[in-house]
């Protein structure tokens, strides 16, 4: 049985009613860090399409070596 809404407390970054996944790696990109989001769909998570995002410290004007993504809070 599948549910059309995310469980209570599940992140839903794009507000489509499906649970999303965010993954970080603070030592990626020469320790500048990185963040990837995978949007939830009715058939599960997807890494394709316009909903998936890849962000780095440079996208936010942070200094090289800032270890963006070391802490991720919802």
mmCIF file of N, CA and C in Angstrom:
data_model
loop_
_atom_site.group_PDB
_atom_site.id
_atom_site.type_symbol
_atom_site.label_atom_id
_atom_site.label_comp_id
_atom_site.label_asym_id
_atom_site.label_seq_id
_atom_site.Cartn_x
_atom_site.Cartn_y
_atom_site.Cartn_z
ATOM 1 N N UNK A 1 0.840 -1.184 0.000
ATOM 2 C CA UNK A 1 0.000 0.000 0.000
ATOM 3 C C UNK A 1 0.879 1.238 0.000
ATOM 4 N N UNK A 2 0.576 2.181 -0.852
ATOM 5 C CA UNK A 2 1.322 3.426 -0.903
ATOM 6 C C UNK A 2 0.452 4.573 -0.439
ATOM 7 N N UNK A 3 1.103 5.605 0.008
ATOM 8 C CA UNK A 3 0.401 6.785 0.487
ATOM 9 C C UNK A 3 0.666 7.940 -0.460
ATOM 10 N N UNK A 4 -0.322 8.776 -0.686
ATOM 11 C CA UNK A 4 -0.140 9.910 -1.578
ATOM 12 C C UNK A 4 0.442 11.115 -0.849
ATOM 13 N N UNK A 5 0.498 11.077 0.463
ATOM 14 C CA UNK A 5 1.041 12.190 1.237
ATOM 15 C C UNK A 5 2.238 11.707 2.036
ATOM 16 N N UNK A 6 3.242 12.592 2.231
ATOM 17 C CA UNK A 6 4.393 12.171 3.013
ATOM 18 C C UNK A 6 4.013 11.937 4.462
ATOM 19 N N UNK A 7 4.775 11.059 5.110
ATOM 20 C CA UNK A 7 4.557 10.828 6.531
ATOM 21 C C UNK A 7 4.776 12.118 7.284
ATOM 22 N N UNK A 8 4.166 12.226 8.440
ATOM 23 C CA UNK A 8 4.351 13.392 9.273
ATOM 24 C C UNK A 8 5.835 13.584 9.554
ATOM 25 N N UNK A 9 6.346 14.771 9.327
ATOM 26 C CA UNK A 9 7.746 15.060 9.545
ATOM 27 C C UNK A 9 8.627 14.801 8.333
ATOM 28 N N UNK A 10 8.083 14.214 7.261
ATOM 29 C CA UNK A 10 8.871 13.990 6.053
ATOM 30 C C UNK A 10 9.005 15.298 5.291
ATOM 31 N N UNK A 11 10.208 15.597 4.787
ATOM 32 C CA UNK A 11 10.379 16.851 4.053
ATOM 33 C C UNK A 11 9.633 16.833 2.728
ATOM 34 N N UNK A 12 9.062 17.963 2.394
ATOM 35 C CA UNK A 12 8.335 18.132 1.140
ATOM 36 C C UNK A 12 8.727 19.496 0.583
ATOM 37 N N UNK A 13 9.961 19.587 0.065
ATOM 38 C CA UNK A 13 10.541 20.861 -0.341
ATOM 39 C C UNK A 13 9.804 21.547 -1.479
ATOM 40 N N UNK A 14 9.194 20.797 -2.362
ATOM 41 C CA UNK A 14 8.505 21.403 -3.505
ATOM 42 C C UNK A 14 6.987 21.494 -3.309
ATOM 43 N N UNK A 15 6.510 21.134 -2.132
ATOM 44 C CA UNK A 15 5.092 21.255 -1.780
ATOM 45 C C UNK A 15 4.146 20.537 -2.740
ATOM 46 N N UNK A 16 4.565 19.361 -3.229
ATOM 47 C CA UNK A 16 3.692 18.596 -4.121
ATOM 48 C C UNK A 16 2.968 17.464 -3.385
ATOM 49 N N UNK A 17 3.133 17.393 -2.063
ATOM 50 C CA UNK A 17 2.460 16.363 -1.292
ATOM 51 C C UNK A 17 3.207 15.041 -1.240
ATOM 52 N N UNK A 18 4.400 14.984 -1.820
ATOM 53 C CA UNK A 18 5.215 13.763 -1.835
ATOM 54 C C UNK A 18 6.505 14.016 -1.068
ATOM 55 N N UNK A 19 6.988 13.007 -0.336
ATOM 56 C CA UNK A 19 8.214 13.142 0.449
ATOM 57 C C UNK A 19 9.424 13.268 -0.473
ATOM 58 N N UNK A 20 10.285 14.236 -0.189
ATOM 59 C CA UNK A 20 11.502 14.483 -0.958
ATOM 60 C C UNK A 20 12.716 14.044 -0.136
ATOM 61 N N UNK A 21 13.872 13.980 -0.787
ATOM 62 C CA UNK A 21 15.110 13.597 -0.117
ATOM 63 C C UNK A 21 16.170 14.642 -0.413
ATOM 64 N N UNK A 22 16.880 15.079 0.632
ATOM 65 C CA UNK A 22 18.021 15.979 0.470
ATOM 66 C C UNK A 22 19.262 15.257 0.969
ATOM 67 N N UNK A 23 20.336 15.343 0.196
ATOM 68 C CA UNK A 23 21.599 14.696 0.532
ATOM 69 C C UNK A 23 22.690 15.752 0.469
ATOM 70 N N UNK A 24 23.559 15.771 1.488
ATOM 71 C CA UNK A 24 24.659 16.722 1.499
ATOM 72 C C UNK A 24 25.992 16.006 1.595
ATOM 73 N N UNK A 25 27.027 16.689 1.145
ATOM 74 C CA UNK A 25 28.400 16.189 1.261
ATOM 75 C C UNK A 25 29.295 17.400 1.502
ATOM 76 N N UNK A 26 29.687 17.612 2.751
ATOM 77 C CA UNK A 26 30.420 18.831 3.106
ATOM 78 C C UNK A 26 31.839 18.869 2.549
ATOM 79 N N UNK A 27 32.411 17.734 2.167
ATOM 80 C CA UNK A 27 33.767 17.726 1.623
ATOM 81 C C UNK A 27 33.791 17.644 0.090
ATOM 82 N N UNK A 28 32.624 17.683 -0.533
ATOM 83 C CA UNK A 28 32.532 17.692 -2.000
ATOM 84 C C UNK A 28 33.102 19.003 -2.541
ATOM 85 N N UNK A 29 33.561 18.993 -3.782
ATOM 86 C CA UNK A 29 34.047 20.213 -4.450
ATOM 87 C C UNK A 29 35.166 20.893 -3.661
ATOM 88 N N UNK A 30 36.196 20.116 -3.333
ATOM 89 C CA UNK A 30 37.362 20.644 -2.621
ATOM 90 C C UNK A 30 36.972 21.294 -1.294
ATOM 91 N N UNK A 31 36.108 20.607 -0.559
ATOM 92 C CA UNK A 31 35.623 21.016 0.773
ATOM 93 C C UNK A 31 34.732 22.254 0.755
ATOM 94 N N UNK A 32 34.235 22.608 -0.414
ATOM 95 C CA UNK A 32 33.266 23.702 -0.475
ATOM 96 C C UNK A 32 31.863 23.193 -0.170
ATOM 97 N N UNK A 33 31.628 21.895 -0.333
ATOM 98 C CA UNK A 33 30.345 21.290 0.006
ATOM 99 C C UNK A 33 29.373 21.228 -1.154
ATOM 100 N N UNK A 34 28.346 20.425 -0.981
ATOM 101 C CA UNK A 34 27.313 20.284 -2.003
ATOM 102 C C UNK A 34 26.017 19.783 -1.401
ATOM 103 N N UNK A 35 24.930 20.049 -2.086
ATOM 104 C CA UNK A 35 23.591 19.624 -1.662
ATOM 105 C C UNK A 35 22.834 19.179 -2.895
ATOM 106 N N UNK A 36 22.175 18.043 -2.786
ATOM 107 C CA UNK A 36 21.351 17.524 -3.880
ATOM 108 C C UNK A 36 19.968 17.227 -3.320
ATOM 109 N N UNK A 37 18.934 17.574 -4.064
ATOM 110 C CA UNK A 37 17.572 17.214 -3.665
ATOM 111 C C UNK A 37 16.971 16.316 -4.738
ATOM 112 N N UNK A 38 16.262 15.315 -4.269
ATOM 113 C CA UNK A 38 15.546 14.403 -5.162
ATOM 114 C C UNK A 38 14.065 14.517 -4.829
ATOM 115 N N UNK A 39 13.268 15.003 -5.764
ATOM 116 C CA UNK A 39 11.848 15.191 -5.493
ATOM 117 C C UNK A 39 11.079 13.871 -5.475
ATOM 118 N N UNK A 40 10.093 13.814 -4.628
ATOM 119 C CA UNK A 40 9.212 12.660 -4.571
ATOM 120 C C UNK A 40 8.110 12.767 -5.615
ATOM 121 N N UNK A 41 7.761 11.632 -6.187
ATOM 122 C CA UNK A 41 6.670 11.568 -7.162
ATOM 123 C C UNK A 41 5.714 10.460 -6.721
ATOM 124 N N UNK A 42 4.659 10.257 -7.443
ATOM 125 C CA UNK A 42 3.715 9.199 -7.093
ATOM 126 C C UNK A 42 4.344 7.818 -7.205
ATOM 127 N N UNK A 43 5.445 7.704 -7.966
ATOM 128 C CA UNK A 43 6.114 6.399 -8.095
ATOM 129 C C UNK A 43 7.418 6.328 -7.303
ATOM 130 N N UNK A 44 7.695 7.328 -6.475
ATOM 131 C CA UNK A 44 8.900 7.318 -5.647
ATOM 132 C C UNK A 44 9.804 8.505 -5.954
ATOM 133 N N UNK A 45 11.048 8.448 -5.473
ATOM 134 C CA UNK A 45 12.006 9.522 -5.712
ATOM 135 C C UNK A 45 12.496 9.502 -7.149
ATOM 136 N N UNK A 46 12.852 10.683 -7.663
ATOM 137 C CA UNK A 46 13.399 10.762 -9.011
ATOM 138 C C UNK A 46 14.592 11.702 -9.023
ATOM 139 N N UNK A 47 15.579 11.390 -9.829
ATOM 140 C CA UNK A 47 16.734 12.250 -9.993
ATOM 141 C C UNK A 47 16.731 12.955 -11.330
ATOM 142 N N UNK A 48 15.640 12.828 -12.056
ATOM 143 C CA UNK A 48 15.571 13.453 -13.378
ATOM 144 C C UNK A 48 14.494 14.522 -13.407
ATOM 145 N N UNK A 49 14.549 15.342 -14.420
ATOM 146 C CA UNK A 49 13.531 16.383 -14.577
ATOM 147 C C UNK A 49 13.921 17.667 -13.879
ATOM 148 N N UNK A 50 13.041 18.625 -13.946
ATOM 149 C CA UNK A 50 13.328 19.955 -13.414
ATOM 150 C C UNK A 50 13.263 20.013 -11.897
ATOM 151 N N UNK A 51 12.752 18.978 -11.242
ATOM 152 C CA UNK A 51 12.624 19.010 -9.792
ATOM 153 C C UNK A 51 13.903 18.719 -9.045
ATOM 154 N N UNK A 52 14.847 17.996 -9.647
ATOM 155 C CA UNK A 52 16.086 17.688 -8.939
ATOM 156 C C UNK A 52 17.013 18.889 -8.986
ATOM 157 N N UNK A 53 17.724 19.121 -7.892
ATOM 158 C CA UNK A 53 18.606 20.281 -7.779
ATOM 159 C C UNK A 53 19.978 19.839 -7.302
ATOM 160 N N UNK A 54 20.994 20.522 -7.755
ATOM 161 C CA UNK A 54 22.365 20.338 -7.294
ATOM 162 C C UNK A 54 22.902 21.720 -6.965
ATOM 163 N N UNK A 55 23.237 21.952 -5.706
ATOM 164 C CA UNK A 55 23.692 23.269 -5.258
ATOM 165 C C UNK A 55 25.057 23.154 -4.601
ATOM 166 N N UNK A 56 25.826 24.224 -4.670
ATOM 167 C CA UNK A 56 27.126 24.261 -4.010
ATOM 168 C C UNK A 56 27.270 25.579 -3.258
ATOM 169 N N UNK A 57 28.365 25.716 -2.523
ATOM 170 C CA UNK A 57 28.596 26.936 -1.752
ATOM 171 C C UNK A 57 28.636 28.165 -2.655
ATOM 172 N N UNK A 58 29.142 28.016 -3.881
ATOM 173 C CA UNK A 58 29.222 29.143 -4.810
ATOM 174 C C UNK A 58 27.836 29.686 -5.162
ATOM 175 N N UNK A 59 26.818 28.836 -5.164
ATOM 176 C CA UNK A 59 25.454 29.281 -5.472
ATOM 177 C C UNK A 59 24.925 30.260 -4.430
ATOM 178 N N UNK A 60 25.562 30.275 -3.253
ATOM 179 C CA UNK A 60 25.118 31.148 -2.170
ATOM 180 C C UNK A 60 26.167 32.201 -1.830
ATOM 181 N N UNK A 61 27.213 32.318 -2.657
ATOM 182 C CA UNK A 61 28.245 33.315 -2.422
ATOM 183 C C UNK A 61 29.137 32.998 -1.237
ATOM 184 N N UNK A 62 29.238 31.729 -0.857
ATOM 185 C CA UNK A 62 30.072 31.335 0.271
ATOM 186 C C UNK A 62 31.506 31.105 -0.178
ATOM 187 N N UNK A 63 32.423 31.268 0.730
ATOM 188 C CA UNK A 63 33.846 31.115 0.426
ATOM 189 C C UNK A 63 34.189 29.668 0.118
ATOM 190 N N UNK A 64 35.221 29.487 -0.695
ATOM 191 C CA UNK A 64 35.740 28.153 -0.968
ATOM 192 C C UNK A 64 36.188 27.520 0.343
ATOM 193 N N UNK A 65 35.896 26.251 0.517
ATOM 194 C CA UNK A 65 36.249 25.556 1.751
ATOM 195 C C UNK A 65 35.257 25.744 2.878
ATOM 196 N N UNK A 66 34.104 26.336 2.596
ATOM 197 C CA UNK A 66 33.119 26.628 3.649
ATOM 198 C C UNK A 66 32.384 25.395 4.160
ATOM 199 N N UNK A 67 32.505 24.263 3.466
ATOM 200 C CA UNK A 67 31.859 22.999 3.837
ATOM 201 C C UNK A 67 30.340 23.143 3.912
ATOM 202 N N UNK A 68 29.791 23.817 2.914
ATOM 203 C CA UNK A 68 28.342 23.949 2.752
ATOM 204 C C UNK A 68 27.706 22.550 2.805
ATOM 205 N N UNK A 69 26.627 22.414 3.520
ATOM 206 C CA UNK A 69 25.938 21.144 3.618
ATOM 207 C C UNK A 69 26.368 20.295 4.797
ATOM 208 N N UNK A 70 27.283 20.814 5.623
ATOM 209 C CA UNK A 70 27.735 20.043 6.774
ATOM 210 C C UNK A 70 26.587 19.776 7.740
ATOM 211 N N UNK A 71 25.714 20.727 7.873
ATOM 212 C CA UNK A 71 24.537 20.566 8.725
ATOM 213 C C UNK A 71 23.301 20.831 7.893
ATOM 214 N N UNK A 72 22.361 19.904 7.942
ATOM 215 C CA UNK A 72 21.108 20.060 7.203
ATOM 216 C C UNK A 72 19.962 19.911 8.193
ATOM 217 N N UNK A 73 19.205 20.947 8.352
ATOM 218 C CA UNK A 73 18.048 20.939 9.251
ATOM 219 C C UNK A 73 16.804 21.166 8.429
ATOM 220 N N UNK A 74 15.734 20.487 8.786
ATOM 221 C CA UNK A 74 14.473 20.661 8.083
ATOM 222 C C UNK A 74 13.615 21.635 8.845
#
